[in-house]
PDB file of C-alpha atoms in Angstrom:
ATOM      1  CA  MET A   1      -6.143  24.363  12.369  1.00  0.00           C
ATOM      2  CA  GLU A   2      -2.378  24.700  11.976  1.00  0.00           C
ATOM      3  CA  HIS A   3      -0.558  21.668  10.616  1.00  0.00           C
ATOM      4  CA  MET A   4       2.317  20.510  12.801  1.00  0.00           C
ATOM      5  CA  PHE A   5       4.835  21.055   9.983  1.00  0.00           C
ATOM      6  CA  GLU A   6       3.923  24.766   9.947  1.00  0.00           C
ATOM      7  CA  SER A   7       5.383  25.205  13.433  1.00  0.00           C
ATOM      8  CA  LYS A   8       8.860  24.063  12.378  1.00  0.00           C
ATOM      9  CA  ARG A   9      11.615  26.624  11.658  1.00  0.00           C
ATOM     10  CA  VAL A  10      15.209  26.183  10.585  1.00  0.00           C
ATOM     11  CA  ILE A  11      17.883  28.487  11.995  1.00  0.00           C
ATOM     12  CA  ILE A  12      21.012  28.921   9.881  1.00  0.00           C
ATOM     13  CA  GLY A  13      24.179  30.494  11.197  1.00  0.00           C
ATOM     14  CA  PRO A  14      27.915  30.801  10.539  1.00  0.00           C
ATOM     15  CA  GLU A  15      30.227  27.912   9.601  1.00  0.00           C
ATOM     16  CA  GLY A  16      27.440  25.589   8.507  1.00  0.00           C
ATOM     17  CA  PHE A  17      25.371  25.822  11.698  1.00  0.00           C
ATOM     18  CA  LYS A  18      21.802  24.596  11.142  1.00  0.00           C
ATOM     19  CA  LYS A  19      19.107  23.745  13.646  1.00  0.00           C
ATOM     20  CA  VAL A  20      15.426  22.839  13.234  1.00  0.00           C
ATOM     21  CA  ILE A  21      13.167  23.887  16.096  1.00  0.00           C
ATOM     22  CA  ASP A  22       9.454  23.743  16.911  1.00  0.00           C
ATOM     23  CA  ILE A  23       8.170  27.225  17.766  1.00  0.00           C
ATOM     24  CA  SER A  24       4.998  25.787  19.327  1.00  0.00           C
ATOM     25  CA  VAL A  25       7.106  24.474  22.242  1.00  0.00           C
ATOM     26  CA  PRO A  26       8.412  27.238  24.568  1.00  0.00           C
ATOM     27  CA  LYS A  27      12.115  26.718  25.162  1.00  0.00           C
ATOM     28  CA  ARG A  28      15.535  28.312  24.968  1.00  0.00           C
ATOM     29  CA  VAL A  29      17.415  27.504  21.764  1.00  0.00           C
ATOM     30  CA  ASN A  30      21.184  27.329  22.250  1.00  0.00           C
ATOM     31  CA  LEU A  31      23.351  28.823  19.495  1.00  0.00           C
ATOM     32  CA  PRO A  32      27.129  28.888  18.923  1.00  0.00           C
ATOM     33  CA  THR A  33      27.236  32.518  20.093  1.00  0.00           C
ATOM     34  CA  GLY A  34      24.326  32.692  22.530  1.00  0.00           C
ATOM     35  CA  TYR A  35      20.678  31.707  22.639  1.00  0.00           C
ATOM     36  CA  ILE A  36      17.153  32.782  21.637  1.00  0.00           C
ATOM     37  CA  GLU A  37      13.667  31.905  22.880  1.00  0.00           C
ATOM     38  CA  THR A  38      11.256  30.110  20.531  1.00  0.00           C
ATOM     39  CA  GLU A  39       8.660  32.813  21.262  1.00  0.00           C
ATOM     40  CA  LYS A  40      10.929  35.411  19.653  1.00  0.00           C
ATOM     41  CA  ILE A  41      11.589  33.175  16.647  1.00  0.00           C
ATOM     42  CA  ALA A  42       7.828  32.882  16.092  1.00  0.00           C
ATOM     43  CA  HIS A  43       7.672  36.627  15.398  1.00  0.00           C
ATOM     44  CA  ILE A  44      10.520  36.660  12.858  1.00  0.00           C
ATOM     45  CA  PRO A  45       9.121  36.657   9.273  1.00  0.00           C
ATOM     46  CA  PRO A  46      10.215  33.937   6.783  1.00  0.00           C
ATOM     47  CA  GLY A  47      13.664  34.823   5.488  1.00  0.00           C
ATOM     48  CA  GLY A  48      14.231  37.223   8.370  1.00  0.00           C
ATOM     49  CA  SER A  49      17.179  37.271  10.730  1.00  0.00           C
ATOM     50  CA  PHE A  50      18.288  38.073  14.263  1.00  0.00           C
ATOM     51  CA  PHE A  51      21.596  38.678  16.041  1.00  0.00           C
ATOM     52  CA  ALA A  52      23.174  36.817  18.944  1.00  0.00           C
ATOM     53  CA  ASN A  53      26.271  38.619  20.268  1.00  0.00           C
ATOM     54  CA  ASP A  54      26.781  40.468  16.961  1.00  0.00           C
ATOM     55  CA  VAL A  55      26.488  37.288  14.864  1.00  0.00           C
ATOM     56  CA  GLU A  56      23.606  37.139  12.374  1.00  0.00           C
ATOM     57  CA  TYR A  57      21.326  34.093  12.115  1.00  0.00           C
ATOM     58  CA  PHE A  58      18.659  33.512   9.458  1.00  0.00           C
ATOM     59  CA  VAL A  59      15.215  31.966   9.977  1.00  0.00           C
ATOM     60  CA  PHE A  60      13.353  29.994   7.305  1.00  0.00           C
ATOM     61  CA  PRO A  61      10.250  27.779   7.252  1.00  0.00           C
ATOM     62  CA  CYS A  62      11.398  24.174   7.595  1.00  0.00           C
ATOM     63  CA  ASP A  63      11.249  22.233   4.327  1.00  0.00           C
ATOM     64  CA  THR A  64      11.197  18.465   3.888  1.00  0.00           C
ATOM     65  CA  PHE A  65      14.961  18.214   3.380  1.00  0.00           C
ATOM     66  CA  ASP A  66      15.818  19.981   6.648  1.00  0.00           C
ATOM     67  CA  TYR A  67      13.122  18.119   8.587  1.00  0.00           C
ATOM     68  CA  VAL A  68      14.439  14.748   7.432  1.00  0.00           C
ATOM     69  CA  MET A  69      18.133  15.556   7.831  1.00  0.00           C
ATOM     70  CA  HIS A  70      18.085  17.696  10.980  1.00  0.00           C
ATOM     71  CA  PHE A  71      14.928  16.985  13.010  1.00  0.00           C
ATOM     72  CA  LEU A  72      13.387  13.600  12.260  1.00  0.00           C
ATOM     73  CA  LYS A  73      14.034  11.044  15.004  1.00  0.00           C
ATOM     74  CA  ARG A  74      15.431   7.885  13.456  1.00  0.00           C
ATOM     75  CA  HIS A  75      16.013   4.268  14.473  1.00  0.00           C
ATOM     76  CA  THR A  76      17.455   3.265  11.111  1.00  0.00           C
ATOM     77  CA  GLN A  77      19.423   4.604   8.176  1.00  0.00           C
ATOM     78  CA  ILE A  78      17.192   6.879   6.116  1.00  0.00           C
ATOM     79  CA  VAL A  79      16.829   7.214   2.361  1.00  0.00           C
ATOM     80  CA  TYR A  80      19.064  10.188   1.600  1.00  0.00           C
ATOM     81  CA  PRO A  81      17.522  13.047  -0.410  1.00  0.00           C
ATOM     82  CA  LYS A  82      19.961  12.512  -3.292  1.00  0.00           C
ATOM     83  CA  ASP A  83      18.651   8.948  -3.638  1.00  0.00           C
ATOM     84  CA  GLY A  84      15.050   9.779  -2.772  1.00  0.00           C
ATOM     85  CA  ALA A  85      14.630  12.327  -5.551  1.00  0.00           C
ATOM     86  CA  TYR A  86      15.966   9.884  -8.140  1.00  0.00           C
ATOM     87  CA  ILE A  87      13.711   7.094  -6.861  1.00  0.00           C
ATOM     88  CA  LEU A  88      10.633   9.314  -7.189  1.00  0.00           C
ATOM     89  CA  MET A  89      11.501  10.023 -10.825  1.00  0.00           C
ATOM     90  CA  LYS A  90      12.317   6.413 -11.710  1.00  0.00           C
ATOM     91  CA  LEU A  91       9.084   5.131 -10.148  1.00  0.00           C
ATOM     92  CA  ASP A  92       7.118   7.830 -12.012  1.00  0.00           C
ATOM     93  CA  ILE A  93       5.561   9.110  -8.797  1.00  0.00           C
ATOM     94  CA  HIS A  94       3.230  12.072  -9.268  1.00  0.00           C
ATOM     95  CA  PRO A  95      -0.085  13.370  -7.847  1.00  0.00           C
ATOM     96  CA  GLY A  96      -2.847  10.790  -7.707  1.00  0.00           C
ATOM     97  CA  LYS A  97      -0.643   7.684  -7.751  1.00  0.00           C
ATOM     98  CA  ARG A  98      -1.176   4.727  -5.390  1.00  0.00           C
ATOM     99  CA  VAL A  99       2.193   3.611  -4.040  1.00  0.00           C
ATOM    100  CA  GLY A 100       3.328   0.858  -1.672  1.00  0.00           C
ATOM    101  CA  GLU A 101       6.396   0.884   0.576  1.00  0.00           C
ATOM    102  CA  ALA A 102       8.211  -1.492   2.941  1.00  0.00           C
ATOM    103  CA  GLY A 103       9.791  -1.027   5.434  1.00  0.00           C
ATOM    104  CA  THR A 104       8.720   2.263   6.805  1.00  0.00           C
ATOM    105  CA  GLY A 105      11.792   2.617   9.023  1.00  0.00           C
ATOM    106  CA  SER A 106      11.786   6.144  10.473  1.00  0.00           C
ATOM    107  CA  GLY A 107       9.291   7.399   7.881  1.00  0.00           C
ATOM    108  CA  ALA A 108      11.633   9.682   5.940  1.00  0.00           C
ATOM    109  CA  PHE A 109      10.894   8.290   2.477  1.00  0.00           C
ATOM    110  CA  THR A 110       7.238   7.855   3.401  1.00  0.00           C
ATOM    111  CA  LEU A 111       7.094  11.646   3.708  1.00  0.00           C
ATOM    112  CA  TYR A 112       8.673  12.068   0.249  1.00  0.00           C
ATOM    113  CA  LEU A 113       6.056   9.729  -1.207  1.00  0.00           C
ATOM    114  CA  SER A 114       3.198  11.428   0.629  1.00  0.00           C
ATOM    115  CA  MET A 115       4.084  14.842  -0.746  1.00  0.00           C
ATOM    116  CA  ALA A 116       4.698  13.474  -4.244  1.00  0.00           C
ATOM    117  CA  VAL A 117       1.317  11.708  -4.624  1.00  0.00           C
ATOM    118  CA  GLY A 118      -0.583  14.631  -3.112  1.00  0.00           C
ATOM    119  CA  PRO A 119      -3.998  14.691  -1.434  1.00  0.00           C
ATOM    120  CA  GLU A 120      -5.634  12.561  -4.144  1.00  0.00           C
ATOM    121  CA  GLY A 121      -2.971   9.835  -4.000  1.00  0.00           C
ATOM    122  CA  ARG A 122      -2.270   7.176  -1.384  1.00  0.00           C
ATOM    123  CA  VAL A 123       0.827   5.700   0.231  1.00  0.00           C
ATOM    124  CA  TYR A 124       0.551   2.257   1.826  1.00  0.00           C
ATOM    125  CA  THR A 125       3.548   1.586   4.034  1.00  0.00           C
ATOM    126  CA  TYR A 126       4.510  -1.617   5.880  1.00  0.00           C
ATOM    127  CA  GLU A 127       6.778  -1.898   8.929  1.00  0.00           C
ATOM    128  CA  GLN A 128       7.189  -5.201  10.765  1.00  0.00           C
ATOM    129  CA  ARG A 129       8.917  -3.914  13.911  1.00  0.00           C
ATOM    130  CA  GLU A 130       6.486  -2.273  16.327  1.00  0.00           C
ATOM    131  CA  GLU A 131       8.971   0.177  17.850  1.00  0.00           C
ATOM    132  CA  PHE A 132       9.930   1.464  14.387  1.00  0.00           C
ATOM    133  CA  TYR A 133       6.268   1.611  13.378  1.00  0.00           C
ATOM    134  CA  LYS A 134       5.378   3.830  16.361  1.00  0.00           C
ATOM    135  CA  LYS A 135       8.330   6.165  15.802  1.00  0.00           C
ATOM    136  CA  ALA A 136       7.557   6.494  12.086  1.00  0.00           C
ATOM    137  CA  GLU A 137       3.897   7.177  12.845  1.00  0.00           C
ATOM    138  CA  LYS A 138       4.911  10.095  15.069  1.00  0.00           C
ATOM    139  CA  ASN A 139       7.434  11.455  12.532  1.00  0.00           C
ATOM    140  CA  ILE A 140       4.887  11.359   9.721  1.00  0.00           C
ATOM    141  CA  LYS A 141       2.171  13.065  11.779  1.00  0.00           C
ATOM    142  CA  ASN A 142       4.657  15.790  12.757  1.00  0.00           C
ATOM    143  CA  PHE A 143       5.337  16.880   9.179  1.00  0.00           C
ATOM    144  CA  SER A 144       2.884  15.343   6.704  1.00  0.00           C
ATOM    145  CA  LYS A 145       0.940  17.944   4.724  1.00  0.00           C
ATOM    146  CA  PHE A 146      -1.688  15.450   3.541  1.00  0.00           C
ATOM    147  CA  ASP A 147      -3.774  12.757   5.192  1.00  0.00           C
ATOM    148  CA  ASN A 148      -2.843  10.175   2.578  1.00  0.00           C
ATOM    149  CA  VAL A 149      -0.645   7.597   4.364  1.00  0.00           C
ATOM    150  CA  VAL A 150      -2.013   4.203   5.406  1.00  0.00           C
ATOM    151  CA  MET A 151       0.328   2.417   7.827  1.00  0.00           C
ATOM    152  CA  HIS A 152       0.530  -1.339   8.456  1.00  0.00           C
ATOM    153  CA  ASN A 153       2.420  -2.929  11.349  1.00  0.00           C
ATOM    154  CA  LYS A 154       3.170  -6.230   9.576  1.00  0.00           C
ATOM    155  CA  SER A 155       5.624  -7.934   7.217  1.00  0.00           C
ATOM    156  CA  ILE A 156       4.780  -7.848   3.514  1.00  0.00           C
ATOM    157  CA  VAL A 157       6.032 -11.439   3.268  1.00  0.00           C
ATOM    158  CA  ASP A 158       2.719 -12.276   4.936  1.00  0.00           C
ATOM    159  CA  GLY A 159       0.915 -10.544   2.087  1.00  0.00           C
ATOM    160  CA  ILE A 160       0.136  -7.031   0.858  1.00  0.00           C
ATOM    161  CA  GLU A 161      -3.462  -5.969   1.383  1.00  0.00           C
ATOM    162  CA  GLU A 162      -3.617  -3.527  -1.528  1.00  0.00           C
ATOM    163  CA  LYS A 163      -3.744  -4.518  -5.216  1.00  0.00           C
ATOM    164  CA  ASP A 164      -3.175  -2.790  -8.580  1.00  0.00           C
ATOM    165  CA  LEU A 165      -0.609  -0.397  -7.139  1.00  0.00           C
ATOM    166  CA  ASP A 166       1.172   1.928  -9.558  1.00  0.00           C
ATOM    167  CA  ALA A 167       4.558   1.491  -7.882  1.00  0.00           C
ATOM    168  CA  PHE A 168       6.299  -0.101  -4.920  1.00  0.00           C
ATOM    169  CA  PHE A 169       9.467   0.768  -3.011  1.00  0.00           C
ATOM    170  CA  LEU A 170      11.389  -1.852  -1.015  1.00  0.00           C
ATOM    171  CA  ASP A 171      13.890  -0.995   1.710  1.00  0.00           C
ATOM    172  CA  VAL A 172      14.038  -4.203   3.743  1.00  0.00           C
ATOM    173  CA  ARG A 173      16.825  -6.493   4.940  1.00  0.00           C
ATOM    174  CA  GLU A 174      16.032  -9.383   2.570  1.00  0.00           C
ATOM    175  CA  PRO A 175      14.169  -7.937  -0.425  1.00  0.00           C
ATOM    176  CA  GLU A 176      14.432 -11.173  -2.405  1.00  0.00           C
ATOM    177  CA  GLU A 177      11.931 -12.771  -0.004  1.00  0.00           C
ATOM    178  CA  ALA A 178       9.341 -10.064  -0.700  1.00  0.00           C
ATOM    179  CA  ILE A 179       9.444  -9.982  -4.515  1.00  0.00           C
ATOM    180  CA  LEU A 180       6.534 -12.380  -5.007  1.00  0.00           C
ATOM    181  CA  SER A 181       4.283 -10.426  -2.622  1.00  0.00           C
ATOM    182  CA  VAL A 182       5.169  -7.182  -4.398  1.00  0.00           C
ATOM    183  CA  ARG A 183       4.468  -8.716  -7.794  1.00  0.00           C
ATOM    184  CA  GLU A 184       0.967  -9.706  -6.684  1.00  0.00           C
ATOM    185  CA  ALA A 185       0.302  -6.158  -5.432  1.00  0.00           C
ATOM    186  CA  LEU A 186       1.522  -4.298  -8.525  1.00  0.00           C
ATOM    187  CA  LYS A 187      -0.563  -3.581 -11.589  1.00  0.00           C
ATOM    188  CA  PRO A 188       0.794  -4.847 -14.957  1.00  0.00           C
ATOM    189  CA  ALA A 189       3.917  -2.871 -15.928  1.00  0.00           C
ATOM    190  CA  GLY A 190       3.995  -1.347 -12.436  1.00  0.00           C
ATOM    191  CA  HIS A 191       7.270   0.160 -11.230  1.00  0.00           C
ATOM    192  CA  LEU A 192       9.449  -1.371  -8.508  1.00  0.00           C
ATOM    193  CA  GLY A 193      12.365   0.309  -6.749  1.00  0.00           C
ATOM    194  CA  ILE A 194      14.643  -1.514  -4.316  1.00  0.00           C
ATOM    195  CA  LEU A 195      17.348  -0.069  -2.069  1.00  0.00           C
ATOM    196  CA  VAL A 196      20.139  -2.244  -0.620  1.00  0.00           C
ATOM    197  CA  PRO A 197      23.477  -1.347   1.016  1.00  0.00           C
ATOM    198  CA  THR A 198      25.722  -4.177  -0.266  1.00  0.00           C
ATOM    199  CA  THR A 199      26.648  -5.718  -3.623  1.00  0.00           C
ATOM    200  CA  ASN A 200      25.849  -9.283  -2.593  1.00  0.00           C
ATOM    201  CA  GLN A 201      22.303  -8.137  -1.844  1.00  0.00           C
ATOM    202  CA  VAL A 202      22.123  -6.684  -5.339  1.00  0.00           C
ATOM    203  CA  SER A 203      23.028 -10.072  -6.830  1.00  0.00           C
ATOM    204  CA  GLU A 204      20.491 -11.957  -4.712  1.00  0.00           C
ATOM    205  CA  THR A 205      17.768  -9.448  -5.559  1.00  0.00           C
ATOM    206  CA  LEU A 206      18.485  -9.592  -9.288  1.00  0.00           C
ATOM    207  CA  THR A 207      18.078 -13.366  -9.235  1.00  0.00           C
ATOM    208  CA  ALA A 208      14.740 -13.052  -7.422  1.00  0.00           C
ATOM    209  CA  LEU A 209      13.516 -10.458  -9.915  1.00  0.00           C
ATOM    210  CA  GLN A 210      14.374 -12.681 -12.863  1.00  0.00           C
ATOM    211  CA  ASN A 211      12.647 -15.669 -11.236  1.00  0.00           C
ATOM    212  CA  ASN A 212       9.476 -13.632 -10.672  1.00  0.00           C
ATOM    213  CA  ARG A 213       9.102 -12.064 -14.119  1.00  0.00           C
ATOM    214  CA  PHE A 214      10.402  -8.533 -13.667  1.00  0.00           C
ATOM    215  CA  TYR A 215      12.232  -6.516 -16.304  1.00  0.00           C
ATOM    216  CA  VAL A 216      15.266  -4.937 -14.616  1.00  0.00           C
ATOM    217  CA  SER A 217      15.932  -1.524 -16.096  1.00  0.00           C
ATOM    218  CA  GLU A 218      18.807  -0.293 -13.963  1.00  0.00           C
ATOM    219  CA  VAL A 219      21.200  -0.861 -11.082  1.00  0.00           C
ATOM    220  CA  VAL A 220      22.697   2.434  -9.964  1.00  0.00           C
ATOM    221  CA  GLU A 221      24.602   4.213  -7.213  1.00  0.00           C
ATOM    222  CA  ILE A 222      24.486   8.007  -6.923  1.00  0.00           C
ATOM    223  CA  MET A 223      27.533   9.948  -5.748  1.00  0.00           C
ATOM    224  CA  MET A 224      27.287  13.584  -4.654  1.00  0.00           C
ATOM    225  CA  ARG A 225      30.008  16.106  -3.811  1.00  0.00           C
ATOM    226  CA  GLN A 226      29.196  19.409  -2.147  1.00  0.00           C
ATOM    227  CA  TYR A 227      31.151  22.638  -2.506  1.00  0.00           C
ATOM    228  CA  LYS A 228      31.927  25.421  -0.064  1.00  0.00           C
ATOM    229  CA  PRO A 229      29.745  28.389  -1.183  1.00  0.00           C
ATOM    230  CA  VAL A 230      32.501  30.977  -0.833  1.00  0.00           C
ATOM    231  CA  PRO A 231      33.117  33.004  -4.043  1.00  0.00           C
ATOM    232  CA  GLU A 232      36.735  33.881  -3.174  1.00  0.00           C
ATOM    233  CA  ARG A 233      37.785  30.247  -2.576  1.00  0.00           C
ATOM    234  CA  LEU A 234      35.329  27.918  -4.237  1.00  0.00           C
ATOM    235  CA  ARG A 235      36.306  24.301  -3.663  1.00  0.00           C
ATOM    236  CA  PRO A 236      34.777  20.971  -2.560  1.00  0.00           C
ATOM    237  CA  ASP A 237      33.905  20.321   1.062  1.00  0.00           C
ATOM    238  CA  ASP A 238      36.600  18.516   3.033  1.00  0.00           C
ATOM    239  CA  ARG A 239      34.282  15.570   3.699  1.00  0.00           C
ATOM    240  CA  MET A 240      31.663  13.729   1.702  1.00  0.00           C
ATOM    241  CA  ILE A 241      29.342  10.752   2.100  1.00  0.00           C
ATOM    242  CA  GLY A 242      31.144   8.038   0.170  1.00  0.00           C
ATOM    243  CA  HIS A 243      28.297   5.517  -0.098  1.00  0.00           C
ATOM    244  CA  THR A 244      24.630   5.387   0.842  1.00  0.00           C
ATOM    245  CA  ALA A 245      23.003   2.576  -1.126  1.00  0.00           C
ATOM    246  CA  TYR A 246      22.593   0.700  -4.394  1.00  0.00           C
ATOM    247  CA  MET A 247      19.281   1.085  -6.169  1.00  0.00           C
ATOM    248  CA  ILE A 248      17.604  -1.472  -8.402  1.00  0.00           C
ATOM    249  CA  PHE A 249      14.710  -0.520 -10.680  1.00  0.00           C
ATOM    250  CA  ALA A 250      12.379  -2.956 -12.423  1.00  0.00           C
ATOM    251  CA  ARG A 251       8.909  -3.278 -13.948  1.00  0.00           C
ATOM    252  CA  LYS A 252       6.395  -6.100 -13.702  1.00  0.00           C
ATOM    253  CA  ILE A 253       6.010  -8.079 -16.941  1.00  0.00           C
ATOM    254  CA  LEU A 254       3.280 -10.562 -17.827  1.00  0.00           C
TER     255      LEU A 254
END
């Protein structure tokens, strides 16, 4: 049986054009210089190309980055890949780990976690808002390679069902209110990562961490600048994302 993620393709064209499509759904795909049918794309090998009015387009299997940035349907701000990769490293996420998350949001970071812990690991994710929960459930089913995500439609302030988790990631509006619940769910010395958009939230969260016996290892913001990949005139892109989030990392102490 084909996984749903295997039916996704990314089309790349001139001047930064990029589009993720599902070849299992018959439709016409509009391009800057014409169009192509999904049935034709299905027969183009990975890394192959086609022409639309003398302009070449390339076809690749869709990876997690392109799915999250160009296909995933979102209600909320997602965890950007530049932040997500760093969070995975700081929380020491690798195959076999048991990891908690709240809130699920659109499910973007849940997918990162799912792929990082692998088929032997587990991701337990909590989302209080039902409409977000249903959208995330669909997004995860559309691209998850492993059946390792357990979803809860509830607030973690009301308690976390799992115990002795290796790590936990918090992306909620008021993380300071959830610190005690997370502490009870983590194993001794377990990792905690928290993402917040404003500096006053950082201060409030730091106070809550200190009051609940966590060792804070780092508060960090990651900046990224992309460059135009043109050998004759290499220079930065005209625009950049100035700010995504602040990240706080801590570990449970006895």
